[in-house]
Amino acid sequence: MIQFKSEEEIEIIKESAQILGKAHGEVARHVKEGVKTSFLDKIAEEFIRDHDGVPSFKGYNGFPSSLCISVNEVVVHGFPSQYQLKDGDIISIDCGVFHQGFHSDSAYTYPVGEVSPKIQALLKATEESLYQGIENAVFGKRVGDIGNSIQKFIEAKGYTVVRELVGHGLGRQLHEAPEVPNWGKRGSGAKLREGMVIAIEPMVNLGTRNVVQERDGWTIRTADRKPSAHFEHTVAIFEDKTEILTTHRYIKENFKS
């Protein structure tokens, strides 16, 4: 069942999202060659807890960390580790914040050092596809309109959309109804109504759309081990507008590629 939020509840989610955006910004300062991904996780957790938040992911169904850190062919749900970032890597950082009873969720994929033009194009297209989805996340449309717009945009550029993993509603729970696939048919799925808060998060592969789960029960990677990118925002649906509650502003300000 979809949980509709009041304007007051959406304001709290927006506060959560601002903490999250600033946490992403702090992490962005440190995304560079030689940095261990476990260090990035430490930076995020300390910032979130110092700003009246709790990391949404840590302990969620046993997940051990505050960040999902997914490098190169890892699509999502990668563990922070002793891995040191290398020139040419791409790294997806997904994070959630729980603040005053509500969650927010967002993700961003970074190039580390010099990446190939082919990989830069993948990152650009995936980020653009997020905003294609948001443009279609409007009152009166349906969830399928979001996914269809992402899928058409991505496939026209020769990439593939992961189908096993989807966006989602969120609020008091990190994952709520409805599921928000990044593919689908126009006019299908739940109708978008005022008070819905959803996370839109395209996951786009350079090669095959097929994925496999590693033995740790969490890490999802591409079947052909080609790179994958992931961008995400939390948005709120109103009758007269759609508002992006999360922000990548602090990432853009602080990340030095």
Short mmCIF file of C-alpha atoms in Angstrom, two decimals:
data_model
loop_
_atom_site.label_atom_id
_atom_site.label_comp_id
_atom_site.label_asym_id
_atom_site.label_seq_id
_atom_site.Cartn_x
_atom_site.Cartn_y
_atom_site.Cartn_z
CA MET A 1 0.00 0.00 0.00
CA ILE A 2 1.29 3.45 -0.94
CA GLN A 3 1.89 5.74 2.04
CA PHE A 4 0.94 9.30 1.13
CA LYS A 5 2.77 12.08 2.95
CA SER A 6 1.48 15.38 4.26
CA GLU A 7 3.24 18.64 3.39
CA GLU A 8 4.71 18.66 6.90
CA GLU A 9 6.10 15.15 6.46
CA ILE A 10 7.58 16.05 3.10
CA GLU A 11 9.33 18.99 4.74
CA ILE A 12 10.94 16.58 7.21
CA ILE A 13 12.05 14.34 4.35
CA LYS A 14 13.52 17.45 2.71
CA GLU A 15 15.47 18.18 5.90
CA SER A 16 16.74 14.60 5.85
CA ALA A 17 17.66 15.05 2.20
CA GLN A 18 19.68 18.18 2.94
CA ILE A 19 21.75 16.30 5.53
CA LEU A 20 22.21 13.58 2.93
CA GLY A 21 23.25 16.02 0.22
CA LYS A 22 25.86 17.62 2.48
CA ALA A 23 27.15 14.18 3.51
CA HIS A 24 27.60 13.33 -0.15
CA GLY A 25 29.46 16.60 -0.53
CA GLU A 26 31.87 15.73 2.29
CA VAL A 27 32.52 12.34 0.75
CA ALA A 28 33.06 13.95 -2.66
CA ARG A 29 36.07 15.86 -1.32
CA HIS A 30 37.86 12.55 -0.79
CA VAL A 31 36.99 10.62 -3.97
CA LYS A 32 40.42 10.35 -5.56
CA GLU A 33 43.16 7.88 -6.41
CA GLY A 34 44.64 5.98 -3.46
CA VAL A 35 41.71 6.47 -1.09
CA LYS A 36 40.24 3.36 0.52
CA THR A 37 36.50 2.99 0.08
CA SER A 38 36.19 2.17 3.80
CA PHE A 39 37.51 5.68 4.54
CA LEU A 40 34.71 7.21 2.47
CA ASP A 41 32.20 5.21 4.51
CA LYS A 42 33.70 6.55 7.75
CA ILE A 43 33.47 10.15 6.49
CA ALA A 44 29.78 9.71 5.61
CA GLU A 45 28.76 8.06 8.87
CA GLU A 46 30.51 10.66 11.04
CA PHE A 47 28.96 13.55 9.11
CA ILE A 48 25.44 12.10 9.23
CA ARG A 49 25.57 11.34 12.95
CA ASP A 50 27.05 14.78 13.68
CA HIS A 51 24.08 16.42 11.91
CA ASP A 52 21.12 14.79 13.68
CA GLY A 53 20.81 11.88 11.30
CA VAL A 54 21.29 8.12 11.27
CA PRO A 55 22.68 6.23 8.26
CA SER A 56 19.67 4.46 6.73
CA PHE A 57 21.65 1.59 5.26
CA LYS A 58 23.77 0.54 8.24
CA GLY A 59 22.18 -2.57 9.73
CA TYR A 60 19.37 -2.64 7.14
CA ASN A 61 18.70 -6.36 6.67
CA GLY A 62 22.23 -6.88 7.97
CA PHE A 63 24.03 -4.48 5.60
CA PRO A 64 27.29 -3.61 7.37
CA SER A 65 27.98 -0.05 6.22
CA SER A 66 26.61 3.47 5.85
CA LEU A 67 27.39 3.66 2.14
CA CYS A 68 26.85 1.29 -0.75
CA ILE A 69 30.07 1.69 -2.72
CA SER A 70 30.06 0.05 -6.12
CA VAL A 71 33.19 0.19 -8.27
CA ASN A 72 33.37 -0.38 -12.03
CA GLU A 73 31.31 -3.49 -12.92
CA VAL A 74 29.49 -3.50 -9.57
CA VAL A 75 25.99 -2.11 -10.17
CA VAL A 76 24.79 -1.58 -6.59
CA HIS A 77 25.09 -2.79 -2.99
CA GLY A 78 28.88 -3.03 -2.94
CA PHE A 79 30.61 -3.08 0.45
CA PRO A 80 33.12 -0.42 1.50
CA SER A 81 36.48 -2.20 1.91
CA GLN A 82 40.24 -1.82 1.89
CA TYR A 83 40.11 -1.36 -1.89
CA GLN A 84 42.08 1.72 -2.97
CA LEU A 85 40.63 3.73 -5.83
CA LYS A 86 42.67 3.71 -9.02
CA ASP A 87 42.97 6.01 -12.00
CA GLY A 88 40.25 5.09 -14.49
CA ASP A 89 37.83 3.62 -11.95
CA ILE A 90 34.23 4.70 -11.64
CA ILE A 91 32.60 4.59 -8.22
CA SER A 92 28.89 4.72 -7.42
CA ILE A 93 28.13 6.01 -3.93
CA ASP A 94 24.60 5.39 -2.65
CA CYS A 95 23.53 6.73 0.73
CA GLY A 96 20.42 7.19 2.85
CA VAL A 97 19.67 9.31 5.91
CA PHE A 98 17.05 8.72 8.61
CA HIS A 99 16.07 11.97 10.33
CA GLN A 100 13.12 12.66 12.64
CA GLY A 101 11.34 9.50 11.54
CA PHE A 102 11.83 9.72 7.76
CA HIS A 103 14.33 8.48 5.18
CA SER A 104 15.92 10.10 2.14
CA ASP A 105 18.01 8.32 -0.49
CA SER A 106 20.34 9.39 -3.31
CA ALA A 107 23.28 8.17 -5.38
CA TYR A 108 25.98 9.54 -7.67
CA THR A 109 28.65 7.90 -9.85
CA TYR A 110 32.11 9.49 -10.02
CA PRO A 111 35.01 9.13 -12.45
CA VAL A 112 38.34 8.66 -10.69
CA GLY A 113 41.25 10.38 -12.42
CA GLU A 114 41.17 9.97 -16.17
CA VAL A 115 38.45 7.69 -17.51
CA SER A 116 37.92 6.84 -21.15
CA PRO A 117 35.54 8.91 -23.30
CA LYS A 118 33.35 5.80 -23.58
CA ILE A 119 32.92 5.66 -19.79
CA GLN A 120 32.42 9.42 -19.51
CA ALA A 121 29.60 9.10 -22.03
CA LEU A 122 28.00 6.32 -19.96
CA LEU A 123 28.05 8.49 -16.84
CA LYS A 124 26.62 11.48 -18.69
CA ALA A 125 23.81 9.46 -20.24
CA THR A 126 22.87 7.79 -16.95
CA GLU A 127 22.72 11.12 -15.13
CA GLU A 128 20.64 12.63 -17.95
CA SER A 129 18.29 9.65 -17.84
CA LEU A 130 17.57 10.37 -14.17
CA TYR A 131 16.22 13.79 -15.14
CA GLN A 132 14.28 12.27 -18.03
CA GLY A 133 12.55 10.10 -15.44
CA ILE A 134 11.92 13.04 -13.13
CA GLU A 135 10.36 15.04 -15.98
CA ASN A 136 7.79 12.25 -16.29
CA ALA A 137 7.21 11.90 -12.53
CA VAL A 138 4.28 14.29 -12.51
CA PHE A 139 0.81 14.29 -11.02
CA GLY A 140 -1.65 12.26 -13.09
CA LYS A 141 0.94 10.19 -14.97
CA ARG A 142 1.88 6.65 -14.00
CA VAL A 143 4.97 4.89 -12.73
CA GLY A 144 5.37 3.23 -16.13
CA ASP A 145 5.81 6.64 -17.74
CA ILE A 146 8.91 7.20 -15.62
CA GLY A 147 10.48 3.87 -16.51
CA ASN A 148 9.55 4.10 -20.18
CA SER A 149 11.19 7.51 -20.53
CA ILE A 150 14.42 6.25 -18.93
CA GLN A 151 14.48 3.06 -20.98
CA LYS A 152 13.87 4.81 -24.31
CA PHE A 153 16.51 7.44 -23.60
CA ILE A 154 19.14 4.90 -22.56
CA GLU A 155 18.52 2.29 -25.23
CA ALA A 156 18.62 4.95 -27.95
CA LYS A 157 22.22 5.58 -26.88
CA GLY A 158 23.15 1.90 -27.08
CA TYR A 159 23.24 1.14 -23.35
CA THR A 160 21.09 -1.24 -21.32
CA VAL A 161 18.87 -0.79 -18.27
CA VAL A 162 19.08 -3.20 -15.32
CA ARG A 163 15.68 -4.79 -14.74
CA GLU A 164 16.15 -6.77 -11.54
CA LEU A 165 16.59 -3.63 -9.40
CA VAL A 166 14.20 -0.69 -9.17
CA GLY A 167 13.48 2.62 -7.52
CA HIS A 168 10.90 2.76 -4.76
CA GLY A 169 8.68 4.76 -2.50
CA LEU A 170 10.17 5.88 0.80
CA GLY A 171 9.22 7.71 3.97
CA ARG A 172 9.00 6.14 7.41
CA GLN A 173 10.43 3.01 5.76
CA LEU A 174 13.47 3.02 3.49
CA HIS A 175 11.63 0.94 0.90
CA GLU A 176 7.90 1.45 0.43
CA ALA A 177 5.39 0.98 -2.38
CA PRO A 178 5.35 1.58 -5.25
CA GLU A 179 8.28 -0.03 -7.03
CA VAL A 180 9.65 2.36 -9.67
CA PRO A 181 11.29 0.37 -12.50
CA ASN A 182 13.66 2.06 -14.94
CA TRP A 183 11.87 0.38 -17.84
CA GLY A 184 8.27 -0.31 -18.76
CA LYS A 185 5.24 0.73 -20.73
CA ARG A 186 3.72 4.19 -20.83
CA GLY A 187 0.43 4.39 -18.96
CA SER A 188 1.16 1.34 -16.80
CA GLY A 189 1.64 1.02 -13.05
CA ALA A 190 0.49 3.08 -10.11
CA LYS A 191 -0.95 6.52 -10.78
CA LEU A 192 1.16 9.40 -9.47
CA ARG A 193 -0.77 11.34 -6.86
CA GLU A 194 -0.11 14.21 -4.49
CA GLY A 195 1.83 13.16 -1.41
CA MET A 196 3.80 10.38 -3.05
CA VAL A 197 7.54 10.39 -2.34
CA ILE A 198 9.65 8.15 -4.57
CA ALA A 199 13.30 7.42 -5.28
CA ILE A 200 14.11 7.33 -8.98
CA GLU A 201 17.42 5.57 -9.65
CA PRO A 202 18.47 4.45 -13.12
CA MET A 203 21.13 1.73 -13.17
CA VAL A 204 22.67 1.59 -16.63
CA ASN A 205 25.19 -0.88 -18.08
CA LEU A 206 27.71 -0.41 -20.84
CA GLY A 207 27.19 -4.00 -22.00
CA THR A 208 24.54 -6.60 -21.24
CA ARG A 209 21.66 -5.72 -18.94
CA ASN A 210 22.11 -9.05 -17.15
CA VAL A 211 23.46 -9.02 -13.61
CA VAL A 212 24.62 -11.58 -11.04
CA GLN A 213 24.69 -11.53 -7.25
CA GLU A 214 27.97 -12.30 -5.52
CA ARG A 215 28.26 -14.87 -2.72
CA ASP A 216 28.11 -12.16 -0.04
CA GLY A 217 24.37 -11.94 -0.73
CA TRP A 218 24.51 -8.21 -1.49
CA THR A 219 26.92 -7.20 -4.23
CA ILE A 220 25.31 -7.02 -7.68
CA ARG A 221 27.62 -6.85 -10.71
CA THR A 222 27.20 -6.97 -14.45
CA ALA A 223 27.27 -10.48 -15.94
CA ASP A 224 29.87 -9.45 -18.54
CA ARG A 225 31.93 -7.39 -16.05
CA LYS A 226 31.56 -4.22 -18.10
CA PRO A 227 31.02 -0.96 -16.17
CA SER A 228 27.72 0.21 -14.75
CA ALA A 229 26.56 3.65 -13.58
CA HIS A 230 23.91 4.69 -11.04
CA PHE A 231 22.32 8.05 -10.21
CA GLU A 232 19.41 8.67 -7.83
CA HIS A 233 17.18 11.39 -6.41
CA THR A 234 14.28 11.39 -3.98
CA VAL A 235 11.32 13.38 -5.33
CA ALA A 236 7.91 14.45 -4.02
CA ILE A 237 4.77 14.62 -6.16
CA PHE A 238 2.43 17.59 -5.76
CA GLU A 239 -0.61 18.45 -7.86
CA ASP A 240 1.11 21.47 -9.38
CA LYS A 241 4.78 20.42 -9.34
CA THR A 242 7.34 17.71 -8.69
CA GLU A 243 10.08 18.67 -6.25
CA ILE A 244 13.53 17.10 -6.12
CA LEU A 245 14.15 16.76 -2.38
CA THR A 246 17.72 15.46 -2.51
CA THR A 247 20.58 17.41 -4.06
CA HIS A 248 23.84 16.75 -5.90
CA ARG A 249 24.83 20.40 -5.52
CA TYR A 250 27.44 19.75 -2.84
CA ILE A 251 28.98 16.95 -4.88
CA LYS A 252 29.38 19.27 -7.85
CA GLU A 253 30.93 21.95 -5.64
CA ASN A 254 33.39 19.66 -3.84
CA PHE A 255 34.41 16.93 -6.27
CA LYS A 256 37.71 17.53 -8.05
CA SER A 257 38.01 15.01 -10.89
#
